[in-house]
Coordinates of C-alpha atoms in Angstrom, one line a residue:
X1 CA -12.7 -17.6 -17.6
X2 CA -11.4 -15.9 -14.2
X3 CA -12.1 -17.3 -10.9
X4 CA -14.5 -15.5 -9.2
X5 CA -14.3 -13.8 -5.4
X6 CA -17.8 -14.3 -3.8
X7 CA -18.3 -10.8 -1.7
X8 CA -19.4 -11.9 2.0
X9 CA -19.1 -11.2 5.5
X10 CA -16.4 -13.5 5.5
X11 CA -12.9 -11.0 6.8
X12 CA -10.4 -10.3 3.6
X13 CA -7.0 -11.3 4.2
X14 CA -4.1 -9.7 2.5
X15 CA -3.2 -13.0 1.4
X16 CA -7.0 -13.4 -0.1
X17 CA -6.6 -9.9 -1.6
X18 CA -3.2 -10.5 -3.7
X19 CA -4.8 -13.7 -4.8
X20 CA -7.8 -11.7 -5.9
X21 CA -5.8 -8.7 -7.5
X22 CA -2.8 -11.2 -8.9
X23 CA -4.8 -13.6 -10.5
X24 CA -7.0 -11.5 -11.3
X25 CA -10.2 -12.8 -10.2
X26 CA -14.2 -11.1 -10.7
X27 CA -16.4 -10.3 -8.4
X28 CA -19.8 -11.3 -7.5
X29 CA -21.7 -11.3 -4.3
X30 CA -22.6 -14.0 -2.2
X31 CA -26.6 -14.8 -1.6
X32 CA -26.0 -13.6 1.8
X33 CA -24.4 -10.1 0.7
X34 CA -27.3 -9.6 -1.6
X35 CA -29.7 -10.4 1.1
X36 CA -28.2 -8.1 4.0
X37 CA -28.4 -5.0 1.3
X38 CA -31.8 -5.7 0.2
X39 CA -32.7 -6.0 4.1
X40 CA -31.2 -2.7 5.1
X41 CA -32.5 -0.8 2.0
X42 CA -35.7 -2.2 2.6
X43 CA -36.0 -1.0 6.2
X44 CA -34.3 2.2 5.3
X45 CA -37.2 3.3 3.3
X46 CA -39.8 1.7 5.5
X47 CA -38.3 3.9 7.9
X48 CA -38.4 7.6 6.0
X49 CA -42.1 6.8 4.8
X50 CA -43.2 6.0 8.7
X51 CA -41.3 9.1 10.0
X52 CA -41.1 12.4 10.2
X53 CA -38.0 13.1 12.5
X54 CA -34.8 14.2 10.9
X55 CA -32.2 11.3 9.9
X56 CA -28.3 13.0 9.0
X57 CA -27.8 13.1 5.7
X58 CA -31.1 11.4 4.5
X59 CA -33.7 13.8 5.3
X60 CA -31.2 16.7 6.1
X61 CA -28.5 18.7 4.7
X62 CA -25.0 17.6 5.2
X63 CA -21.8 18.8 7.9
X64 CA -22.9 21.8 9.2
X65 CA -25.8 22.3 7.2
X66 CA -27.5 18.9 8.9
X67 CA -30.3 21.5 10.4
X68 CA -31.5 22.0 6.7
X69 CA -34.3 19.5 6.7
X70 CA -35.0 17.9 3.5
X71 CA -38.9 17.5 1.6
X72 CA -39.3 13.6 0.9
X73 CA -39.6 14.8 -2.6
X74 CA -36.0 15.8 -3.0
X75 CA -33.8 13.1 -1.5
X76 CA -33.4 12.1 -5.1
X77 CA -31.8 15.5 -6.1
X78 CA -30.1 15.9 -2.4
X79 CA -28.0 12.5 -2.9
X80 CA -27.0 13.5 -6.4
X81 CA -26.2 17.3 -5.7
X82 CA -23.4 15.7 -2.4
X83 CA -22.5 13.6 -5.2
X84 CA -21.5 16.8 -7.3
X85 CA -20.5 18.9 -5.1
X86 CA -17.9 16.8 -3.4
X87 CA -15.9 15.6 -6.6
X88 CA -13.3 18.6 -5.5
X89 CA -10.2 16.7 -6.2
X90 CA -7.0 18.1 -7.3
X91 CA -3.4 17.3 -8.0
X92 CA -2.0 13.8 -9.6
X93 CA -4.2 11.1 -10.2
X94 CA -4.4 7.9 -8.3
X95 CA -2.8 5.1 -9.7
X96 CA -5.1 2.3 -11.2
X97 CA -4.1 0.0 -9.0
X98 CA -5.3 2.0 -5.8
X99 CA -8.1 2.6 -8.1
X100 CA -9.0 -1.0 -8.0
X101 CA -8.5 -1.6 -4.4
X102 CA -10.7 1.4 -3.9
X103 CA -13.7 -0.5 -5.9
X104 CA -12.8 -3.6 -3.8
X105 CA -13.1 -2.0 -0.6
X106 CA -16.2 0.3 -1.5
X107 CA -17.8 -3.3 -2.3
X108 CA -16.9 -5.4 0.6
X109 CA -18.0 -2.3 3.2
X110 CA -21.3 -1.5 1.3
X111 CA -22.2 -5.6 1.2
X112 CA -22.2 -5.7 5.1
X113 CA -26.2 -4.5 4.7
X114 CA -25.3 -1.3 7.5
X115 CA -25.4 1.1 4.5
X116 CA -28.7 1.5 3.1
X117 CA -27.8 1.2 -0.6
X118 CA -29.2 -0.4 -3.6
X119 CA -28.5 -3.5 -4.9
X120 CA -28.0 -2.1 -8.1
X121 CA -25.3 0.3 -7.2
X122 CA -23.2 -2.5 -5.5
X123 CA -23.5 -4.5 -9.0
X124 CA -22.6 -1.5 -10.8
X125 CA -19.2 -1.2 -9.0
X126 CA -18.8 -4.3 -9.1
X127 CA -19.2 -4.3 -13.2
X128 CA -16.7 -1.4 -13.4
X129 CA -14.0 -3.7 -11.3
X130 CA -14.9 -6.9 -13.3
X131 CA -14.4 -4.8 -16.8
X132 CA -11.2 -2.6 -15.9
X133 CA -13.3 0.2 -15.8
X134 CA -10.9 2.5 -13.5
X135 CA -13.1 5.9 -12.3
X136 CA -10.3 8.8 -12.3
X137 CA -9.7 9.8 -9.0
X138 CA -7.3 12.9 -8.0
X139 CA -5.5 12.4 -4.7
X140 CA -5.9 16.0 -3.0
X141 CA -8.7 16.8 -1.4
X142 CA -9.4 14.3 1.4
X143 CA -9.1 15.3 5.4
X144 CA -9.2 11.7 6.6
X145 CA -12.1 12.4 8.4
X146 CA -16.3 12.4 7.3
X147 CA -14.6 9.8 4.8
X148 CA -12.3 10.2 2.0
X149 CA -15.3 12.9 0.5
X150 CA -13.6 13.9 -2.6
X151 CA -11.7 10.9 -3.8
X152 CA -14.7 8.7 -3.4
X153 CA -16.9 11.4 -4.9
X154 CA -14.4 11.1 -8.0
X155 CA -14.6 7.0 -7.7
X156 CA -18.3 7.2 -7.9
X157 CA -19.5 10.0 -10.2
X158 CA -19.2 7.5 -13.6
X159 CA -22.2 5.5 -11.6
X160 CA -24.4 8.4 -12.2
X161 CA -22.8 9.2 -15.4
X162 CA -20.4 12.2 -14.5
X163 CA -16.7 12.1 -14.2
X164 CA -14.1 10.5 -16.2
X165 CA -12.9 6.9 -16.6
X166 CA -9.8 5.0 -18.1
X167 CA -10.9 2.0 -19.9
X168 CA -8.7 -0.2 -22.2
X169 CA -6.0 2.6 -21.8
X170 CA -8.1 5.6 -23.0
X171 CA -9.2 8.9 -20.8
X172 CA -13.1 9.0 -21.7
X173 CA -16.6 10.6 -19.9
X174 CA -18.1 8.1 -17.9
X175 CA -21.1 8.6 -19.5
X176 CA -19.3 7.3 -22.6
X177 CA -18.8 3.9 -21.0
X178 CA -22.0 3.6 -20.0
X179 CA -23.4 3.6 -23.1
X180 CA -20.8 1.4 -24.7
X181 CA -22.3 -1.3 -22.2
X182 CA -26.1 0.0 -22.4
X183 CA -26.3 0.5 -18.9
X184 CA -28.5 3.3 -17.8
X185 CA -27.0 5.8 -14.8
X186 CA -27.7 5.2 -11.3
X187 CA -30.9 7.2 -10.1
X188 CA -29.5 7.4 -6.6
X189 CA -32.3 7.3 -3.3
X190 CA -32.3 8.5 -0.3
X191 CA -28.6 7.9 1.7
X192 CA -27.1 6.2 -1.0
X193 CA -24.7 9.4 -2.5
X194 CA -23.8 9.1 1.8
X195 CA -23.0 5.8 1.9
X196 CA -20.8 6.0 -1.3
X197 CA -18.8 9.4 -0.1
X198 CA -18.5 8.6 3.6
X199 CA -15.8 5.8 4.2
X200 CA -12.3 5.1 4.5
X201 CA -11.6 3.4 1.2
X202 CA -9.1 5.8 -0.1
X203 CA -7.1 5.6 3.0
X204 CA -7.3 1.8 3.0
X205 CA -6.6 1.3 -0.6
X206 CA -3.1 2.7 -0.1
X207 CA -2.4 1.3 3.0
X208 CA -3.3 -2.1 1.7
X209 CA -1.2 -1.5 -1.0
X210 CA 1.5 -0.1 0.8
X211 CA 1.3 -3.6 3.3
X212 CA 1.7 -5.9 0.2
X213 CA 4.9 -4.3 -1.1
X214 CA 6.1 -3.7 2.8
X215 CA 6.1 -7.3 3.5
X216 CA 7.7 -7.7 -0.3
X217 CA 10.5 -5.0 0.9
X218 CA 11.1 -6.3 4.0
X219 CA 12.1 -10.2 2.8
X220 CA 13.8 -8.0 -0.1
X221 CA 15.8 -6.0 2.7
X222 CA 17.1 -9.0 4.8
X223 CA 18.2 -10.8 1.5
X224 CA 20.2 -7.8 0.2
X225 CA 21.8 -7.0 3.5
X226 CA 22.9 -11.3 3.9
X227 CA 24.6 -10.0 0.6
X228 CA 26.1 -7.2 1.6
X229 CA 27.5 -8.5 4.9
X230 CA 28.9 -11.3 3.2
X231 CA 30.1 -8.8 0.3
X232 CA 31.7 -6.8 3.1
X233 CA 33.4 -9.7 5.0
X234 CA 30.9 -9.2 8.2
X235 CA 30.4 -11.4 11.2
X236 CA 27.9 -13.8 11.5
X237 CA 27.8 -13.6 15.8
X238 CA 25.2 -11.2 15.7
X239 CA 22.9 -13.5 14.4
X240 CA 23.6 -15.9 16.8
X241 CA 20.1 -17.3 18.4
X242 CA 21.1 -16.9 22.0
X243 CA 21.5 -13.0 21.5
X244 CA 18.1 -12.9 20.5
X245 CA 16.4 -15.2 22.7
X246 CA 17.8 -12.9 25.5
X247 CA 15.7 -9.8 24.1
X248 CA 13.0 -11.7 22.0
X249 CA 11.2 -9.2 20.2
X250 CA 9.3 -11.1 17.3
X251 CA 10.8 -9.4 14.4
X252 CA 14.5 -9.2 15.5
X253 CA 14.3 -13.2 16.2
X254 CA 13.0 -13.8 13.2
X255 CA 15.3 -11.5 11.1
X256 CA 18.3 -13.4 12.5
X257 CA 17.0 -16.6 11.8
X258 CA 16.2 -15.2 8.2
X259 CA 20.6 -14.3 8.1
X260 CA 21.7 -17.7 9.0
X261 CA 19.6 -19.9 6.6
X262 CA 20.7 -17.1 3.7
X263 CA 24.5 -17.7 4.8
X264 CA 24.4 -20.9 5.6
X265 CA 27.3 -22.5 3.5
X266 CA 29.1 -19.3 2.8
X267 CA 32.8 -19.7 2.7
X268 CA 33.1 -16.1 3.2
X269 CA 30.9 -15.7 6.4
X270 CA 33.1 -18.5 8.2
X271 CA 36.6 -17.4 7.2
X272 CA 38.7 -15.9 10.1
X273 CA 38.3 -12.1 10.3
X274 CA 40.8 -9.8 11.4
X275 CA 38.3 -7.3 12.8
X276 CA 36.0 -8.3 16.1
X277 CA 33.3 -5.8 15.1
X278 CA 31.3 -4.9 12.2
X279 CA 29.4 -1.4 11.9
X280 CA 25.9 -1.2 12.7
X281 CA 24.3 -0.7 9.7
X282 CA 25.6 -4.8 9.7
X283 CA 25.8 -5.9 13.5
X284 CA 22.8 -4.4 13.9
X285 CA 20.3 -5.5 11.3
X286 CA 18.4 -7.8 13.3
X287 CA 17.5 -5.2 15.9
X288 CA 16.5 -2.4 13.2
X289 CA 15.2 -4.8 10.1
X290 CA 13.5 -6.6 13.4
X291 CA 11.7 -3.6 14.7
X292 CA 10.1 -2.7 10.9
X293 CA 9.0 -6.1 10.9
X294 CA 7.2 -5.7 14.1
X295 CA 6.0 -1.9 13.0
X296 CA 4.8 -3.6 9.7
X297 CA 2.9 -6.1 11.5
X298 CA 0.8 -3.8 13.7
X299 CA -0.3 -1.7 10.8
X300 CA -1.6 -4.6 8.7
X301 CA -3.8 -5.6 12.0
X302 CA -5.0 -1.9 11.7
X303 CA -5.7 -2.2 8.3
X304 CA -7.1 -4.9 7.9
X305 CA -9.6 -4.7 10.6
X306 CA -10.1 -1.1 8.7
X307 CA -11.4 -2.4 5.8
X308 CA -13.1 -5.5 6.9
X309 CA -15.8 -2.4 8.4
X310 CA -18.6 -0.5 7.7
X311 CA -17.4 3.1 7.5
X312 CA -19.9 5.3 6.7
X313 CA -22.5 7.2 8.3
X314 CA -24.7 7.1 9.6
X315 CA -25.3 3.4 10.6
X316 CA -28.1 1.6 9.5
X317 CA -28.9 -1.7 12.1
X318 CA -32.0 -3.3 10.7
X319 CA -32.8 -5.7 13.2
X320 CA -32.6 -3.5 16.0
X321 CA -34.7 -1.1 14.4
X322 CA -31.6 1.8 14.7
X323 CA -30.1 4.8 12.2
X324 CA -26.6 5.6 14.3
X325 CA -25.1 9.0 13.3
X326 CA -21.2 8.3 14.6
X327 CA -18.1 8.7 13.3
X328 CA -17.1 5.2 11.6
X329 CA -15.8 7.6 9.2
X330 CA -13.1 9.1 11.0
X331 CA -9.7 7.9 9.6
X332 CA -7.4 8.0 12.9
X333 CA -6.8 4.6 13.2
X334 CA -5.4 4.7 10.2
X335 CA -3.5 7.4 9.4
X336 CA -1.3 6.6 12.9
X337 CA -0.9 3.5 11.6
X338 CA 0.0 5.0 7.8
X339 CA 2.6 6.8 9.4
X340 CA 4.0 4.5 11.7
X341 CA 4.5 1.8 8.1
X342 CA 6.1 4.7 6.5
X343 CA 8.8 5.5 9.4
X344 CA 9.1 1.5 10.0
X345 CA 10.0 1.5 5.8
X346 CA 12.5 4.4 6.0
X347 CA 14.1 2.5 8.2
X348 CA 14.7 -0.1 5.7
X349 CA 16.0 2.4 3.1
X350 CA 17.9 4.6 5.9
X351 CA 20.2 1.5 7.1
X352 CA 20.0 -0.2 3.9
X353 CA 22.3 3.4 2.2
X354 CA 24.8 3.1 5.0
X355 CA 25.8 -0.3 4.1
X356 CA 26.2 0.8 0.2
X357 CA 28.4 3.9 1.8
X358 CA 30.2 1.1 4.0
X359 CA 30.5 -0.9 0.9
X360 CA 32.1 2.0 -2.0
X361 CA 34.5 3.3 1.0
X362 CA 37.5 0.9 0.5
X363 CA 37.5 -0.6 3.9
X364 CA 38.0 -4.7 4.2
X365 CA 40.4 -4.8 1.1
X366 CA 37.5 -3.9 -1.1
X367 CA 39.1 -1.2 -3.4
X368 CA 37.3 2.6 -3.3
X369 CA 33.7 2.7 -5.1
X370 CA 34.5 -0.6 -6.4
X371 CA 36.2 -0.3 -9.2
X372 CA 39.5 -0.8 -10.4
X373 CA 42.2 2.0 -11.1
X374 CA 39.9 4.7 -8.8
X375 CA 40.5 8.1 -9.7
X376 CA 40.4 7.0 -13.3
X377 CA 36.7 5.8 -13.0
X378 CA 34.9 6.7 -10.4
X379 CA 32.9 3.6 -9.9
X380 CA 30.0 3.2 -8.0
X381 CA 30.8 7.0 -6.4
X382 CA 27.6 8.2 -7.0
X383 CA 25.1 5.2 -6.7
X384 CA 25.8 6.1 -2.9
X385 CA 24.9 10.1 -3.7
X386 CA 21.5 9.0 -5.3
X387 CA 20.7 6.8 -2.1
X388 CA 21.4 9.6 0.0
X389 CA 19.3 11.7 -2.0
X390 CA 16.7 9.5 -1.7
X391 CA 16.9 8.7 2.0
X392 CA 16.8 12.3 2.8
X393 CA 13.6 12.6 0.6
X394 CA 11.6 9.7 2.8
X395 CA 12.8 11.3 6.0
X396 CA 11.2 14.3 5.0
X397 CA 7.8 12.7 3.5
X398 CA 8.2 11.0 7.1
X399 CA 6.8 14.0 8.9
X400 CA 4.1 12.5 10.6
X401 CA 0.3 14.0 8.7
X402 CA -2.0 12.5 11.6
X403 CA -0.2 15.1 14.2
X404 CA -1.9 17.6 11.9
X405 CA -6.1 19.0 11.9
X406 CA -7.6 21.9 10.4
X407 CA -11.3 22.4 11.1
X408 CA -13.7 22.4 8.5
X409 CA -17.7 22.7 7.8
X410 CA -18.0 25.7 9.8
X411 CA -16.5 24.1 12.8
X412 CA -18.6 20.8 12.8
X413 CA -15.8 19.0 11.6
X414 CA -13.6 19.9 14.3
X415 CA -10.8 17.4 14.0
X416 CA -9.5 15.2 11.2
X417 CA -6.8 13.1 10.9
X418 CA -5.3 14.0 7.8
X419 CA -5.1 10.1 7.3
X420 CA -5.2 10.8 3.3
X421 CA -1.8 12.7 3.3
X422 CA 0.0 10.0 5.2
X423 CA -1.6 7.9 2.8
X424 CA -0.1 9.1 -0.5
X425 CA 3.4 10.2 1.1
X426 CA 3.5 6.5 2.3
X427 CA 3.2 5.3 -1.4
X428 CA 5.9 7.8 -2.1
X429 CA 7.8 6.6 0.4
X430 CA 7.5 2.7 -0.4
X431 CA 8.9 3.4 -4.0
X432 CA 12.1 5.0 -2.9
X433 CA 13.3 2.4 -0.1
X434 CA 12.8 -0.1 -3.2
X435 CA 14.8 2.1 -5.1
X436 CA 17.4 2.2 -2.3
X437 CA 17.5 -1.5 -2.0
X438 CA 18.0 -2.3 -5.6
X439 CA 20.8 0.4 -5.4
X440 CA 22.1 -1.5 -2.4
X441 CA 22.1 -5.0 -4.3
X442 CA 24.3 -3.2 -7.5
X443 CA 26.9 -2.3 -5.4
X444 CA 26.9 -6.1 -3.1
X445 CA 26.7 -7.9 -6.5
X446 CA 29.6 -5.7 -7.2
X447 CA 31.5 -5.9 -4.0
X448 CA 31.0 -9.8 -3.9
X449 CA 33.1 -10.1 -7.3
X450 CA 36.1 -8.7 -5.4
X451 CA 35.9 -11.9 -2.9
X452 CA 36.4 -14.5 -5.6
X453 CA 38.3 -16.9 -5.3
X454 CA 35.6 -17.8 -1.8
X455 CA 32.2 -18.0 -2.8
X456 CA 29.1 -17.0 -1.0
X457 CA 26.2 -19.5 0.1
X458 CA 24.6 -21.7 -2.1
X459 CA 21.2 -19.4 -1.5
X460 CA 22.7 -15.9 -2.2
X461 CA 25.5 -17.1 -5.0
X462 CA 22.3 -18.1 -7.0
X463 CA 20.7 -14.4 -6.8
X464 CA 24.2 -13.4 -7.7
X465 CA 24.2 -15.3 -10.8
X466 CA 20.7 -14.7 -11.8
X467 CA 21.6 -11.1 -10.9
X468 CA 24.8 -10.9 -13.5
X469 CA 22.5 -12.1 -16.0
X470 CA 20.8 -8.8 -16.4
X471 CA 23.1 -6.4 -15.1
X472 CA 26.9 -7.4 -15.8
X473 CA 30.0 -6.1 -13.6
X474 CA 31.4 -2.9 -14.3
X475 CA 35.2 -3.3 -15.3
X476 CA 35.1 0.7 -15.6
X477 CA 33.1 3.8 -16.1
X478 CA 29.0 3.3 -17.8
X479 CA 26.4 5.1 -17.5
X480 CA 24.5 3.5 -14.2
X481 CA 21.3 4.7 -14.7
X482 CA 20.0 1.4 -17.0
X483 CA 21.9 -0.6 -14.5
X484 CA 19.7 0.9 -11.4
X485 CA 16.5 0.7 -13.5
X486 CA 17.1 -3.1 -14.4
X487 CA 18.1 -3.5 -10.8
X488 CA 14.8 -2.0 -9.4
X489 CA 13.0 -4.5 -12.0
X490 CA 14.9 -7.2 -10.7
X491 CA 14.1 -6.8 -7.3
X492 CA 10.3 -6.4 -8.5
X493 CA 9.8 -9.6 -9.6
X494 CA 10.3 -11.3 -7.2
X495 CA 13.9 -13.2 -7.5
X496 CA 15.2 -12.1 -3.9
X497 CA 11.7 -13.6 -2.7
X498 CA 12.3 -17.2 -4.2
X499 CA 16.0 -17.4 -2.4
X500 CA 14.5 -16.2 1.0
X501 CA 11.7 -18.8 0.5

């Protein structure tokens, strides 16, 4: 039996998240969870029965139509019909595992009792996340701002027994599922289809993605480069701690520090060089590897303080006897942030090509694409060309999306923040610096055979060996592209991160 995650008011950590997602541990809610939802669903309807003033989006219609007021006797049908109406998605579908950090973060921001929901609904989330029941969600269609609408309509339609679902690998109706289990659809009350649609989670789910595989990319970057420099017979004095201590930005300390326990031991880093200077896409790692590590770190304090909120609307406050119609909703924060971790990971993939080009050019007695009798084979030639092509692809899903607003709602909905778009380019853009990288370690791996007889560190001659043993040298011409593939696999799971630790 799995372990079980206890939803609270206790902050989720990445670190508490991988555990949760790698391990792959059920949810439940705490006592306390349970009690704050049935508090504020309590008072909520307390509240409509003893009122006749007009609460957004409970007794009202919704965006601009929120001077439509709404009889008592059709909440039911108004929560249901926004429930409809917004599953407007388009284009490719989200991948399950968004999917499942969407249900995780729908969860923890509905079990903060500010939300008005049932109990019920909650639980029935949490039964689709606990059973691999993944709602299918399409991932056009969201403005970053009044909530993710459209996605989270898609991720919450099989509750009422619409939409589509992928369980144990098929594509069936929701309503298909439901039955399988016996479980009757949600009959949703008054702010409930709201409190579902409103919210960041499809934002959030990508960028907390996005932050587990950064911080993955960005140990994998600074062991590949320690490869490559020694591969390329680089100098170790730019890692040298006084340099650093004498601009001591966080990330470029700590990427130094990183370089010299990877080469420590290296018969290569220590032999006498003929040359006084490297390139920068070597002398300079520190400063540029350093600087993503900072970016990297700011966006995961925007992210998580993201989704450890309530981000609907309106606002429900029990205790102080309040209904709030804000903007929690609005996805700023996070799609400057979104964009910022996608420029901060070019960089990674940018710097990480030009050492590969520095690498295939025949400099350092290294012979041209590294391969014997060049002309003949052409080597690791166009390895390089794919990197480019890939580089140039991030740069361009790097155009920023949160400079960006179109109005919507007849105007109500003046400015958004487009945070969805940087969103999905960001996942985009983490898969081709890993690509990059793993193209980057081929061609070190190759370059380092050229060194032998002098061997590398102890650290980085054990990657090479585990390295060899699924993708061998290349004596002369193959075809690369199982090489790359194995490569990307290799940096995947997680044999760079066991040398760096």
């Amino acid at each position: 039996m799995s372990d079980v995650h206890h939803i609270s008011s206790q902050h989720l950590s990445l670190e508490r998240i991988e555990e949760i997602i790698s391990r792959r541990y059920s949810l439940a809610l705490s006592q306390e969870a349970e009690e704050r939802i049935l508090h504020c669903y309590d008072y909520l309807h307390r509240k409509i029965a003893s009122t006749d003033k007009s609460i957004y989006g409970i007794n009202t219609g919704f965006g601009s139509l929120y001077k439509k007021q709404i009889s008592y006797d059709n909440l039911e049908q108004l929560q249901r019909n926004l429930m409809m109406s917004h599953a407007c998605g388009m284009g490719d579908e989200v991948p399950a595992e968004v999917v499942k950090l969407m249900l995780l973060l729908k969860i923890q921001s509905l079990a903060y009792g500010n939300s008005g929901v049932q109990l019920q609904t909650v639980k029935r989330l949490i039964d689709f996340y606990n059973r691999d029941i993944y709602p299918i969600v399409y991932q056009q269609g969201s403005l970053g701002a009044s909530g993710d609408l459209a996605p989270l309509a898609h991720l919450c339609l099989p509750l009422i027994g619409l939409g589509e679902v992928y369980y144990q690998g098929y594509r069936l109706e929701s309503r298909h599922v439901l039955e399988m289990f016996s479980w009757e659809p949600v009959t949703l009350q008054a702010k409930e289809g709201l409190a579902l649609l409103n919210g960041t989670q499809f934002m959030s789910a990508y960028g907390v993605h996005a932050l587990l595989q950064a911080r993955r990319l960005s140990r994998t970057a600074d062991v590949v480069g320690a490869l490559s420099l020694d591969a390329f017979d680089g100098r170790i004095e730019p890692f040298n701690h006084l340099i650093h201590q004498a601009r001591p930005h966080r990330g470029q300390i700590e990427t130094a520090a990183n370089f010299r326990q990877l080469l420590q031991g290296s018969e290569l880093i220590s032999q006498f060089k003929q040359h006084v200077q490297d390139p920068y896409s070597f002398r300079c790692i520190p400063q540029v590897h350093g600087a993503s590590k900072d970016a990297i770190r700011y966006a995961e304090g925007v992210i998580l303080t993201e989704i450890n909120s309530v981000t609907d609307n309106p606002n429900i406050f029990p205790d102080e006897d309040e209904i709030i119609s804000g903007g929690n909703f609005h996805g700023q924060p996070l799609a400057l942030a979104l964009d910022f971790l996608a420029i901060a990971l070019a960089e990674l993939g940018s710097i990480s090509e030009r050492r590969t080009y520095q690498l295939i050019s025949g400099s350092r007695g290294l012979p041209d694409f590294l391969v014997a009798e060049p002309g003949l084979n052409s080597g690791f030639m166009i390895t390089q060309y794919t990197a480019a092509s890939i580089v140039s692809q991030t740069k361009q899903l790097c155009t920023p999306a949160s400079i960006d607003t179109i109005p919507s709602s007849n105007g109500q909905e003046d400015h958004v923040s487009m945070g969805s778009n940087a969103a999905t380019k960001l996942y985009k853009v983490v898969q081709n610096v890993e690509r990059v990288l793993a193209i980057e370690l081929m061609n070190a791996a190759q370059a380092l055979e050229f060194r032998r007889p002098l061997r590398s560190s102890p650290l980085l001659e054990q990657l090479f060996a585990d390295f060899r043993e699924q993708i061998p040298f290349v004596s002369t011409d193959r075809v690369m592209h199982p090489d790359m593939e194995r490569s990307v696999d290799f940096i995947r799971t997680g044999h760079l991160l066991v040398v760096q630790n």
